[in-house]
C-alpha angles and dihedrals in degrees: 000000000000126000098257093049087048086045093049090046084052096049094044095038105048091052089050082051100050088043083052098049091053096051083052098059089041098045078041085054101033096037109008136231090338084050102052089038093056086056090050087053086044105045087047092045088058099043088049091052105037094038091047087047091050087059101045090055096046082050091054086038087070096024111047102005087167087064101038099100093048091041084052092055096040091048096052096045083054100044086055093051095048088048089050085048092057086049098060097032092059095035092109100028121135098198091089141338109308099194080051096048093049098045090053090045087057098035087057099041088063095046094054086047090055099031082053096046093050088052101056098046084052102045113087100221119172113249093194111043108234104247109256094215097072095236139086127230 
């Protein structure tokens, strides 16, 4: 991954962390330990998909430029309904709070959406690559 892709997965993913510590010690105080365990599940779940996302499109991004704006809207579709399938699957769930579990999963998500966002308005990534061979055309 280059260093601007690795800089823009930090930026996006400490934020989404620190959201998700701070769910976990109010779901701890509001819930208790299944609280503050289903933040824990939550926090982890966003930063796997998103992060996992955010390398797939930067994949794409080298690989097929011509499909990365259609690959961005398709990947995050399907990171939302993914998200929305983790919902109803552990709605019931007895392993940990689920109301707990789904406000951190939202609460994260949005984190990651606004941490990433940050990040790319204030990288400086070259539109037009330089060209290697040292003269213009």
């Amino acid at each position: 991954m280059p260093s601007n892709d690795v800089r823009i997965l930090a930026q996006a993913a400490v934020p989404t962390a620190a959201v998700g510590a701070i769910a976990a010690v109010v779901s701890g105080v509001v819930a208790g330990g299944k609280g503050a365990i289903g933040a824990g599940v939550a926090t982890l779940i966003v930063i796997l998909f998103m992060g996992l996302g955010l390398y797939i499109l930067q994949r794409t991004a080298t690989s097929l430029p011509h499909l990365f704006q259609a690959m961005g809207l398709m990947l995050y579709a399907t990171q939302i309904l993914l998200l929305f399938v983790f919902l109803a699957a552990f709605k019931n769930t007895t392993l940990f709070h689920p109301k707990a579990f789904a406000f951190t999963l939202v609460a994260g998500t949005l984190a990651w959406i606004a941490a990433q966002t940050r990040a790319h308005m204030k990288s400086k990534i070259l539109y037009v690559e330089p060209d290697k061979s040292g003269h213009s055309s």
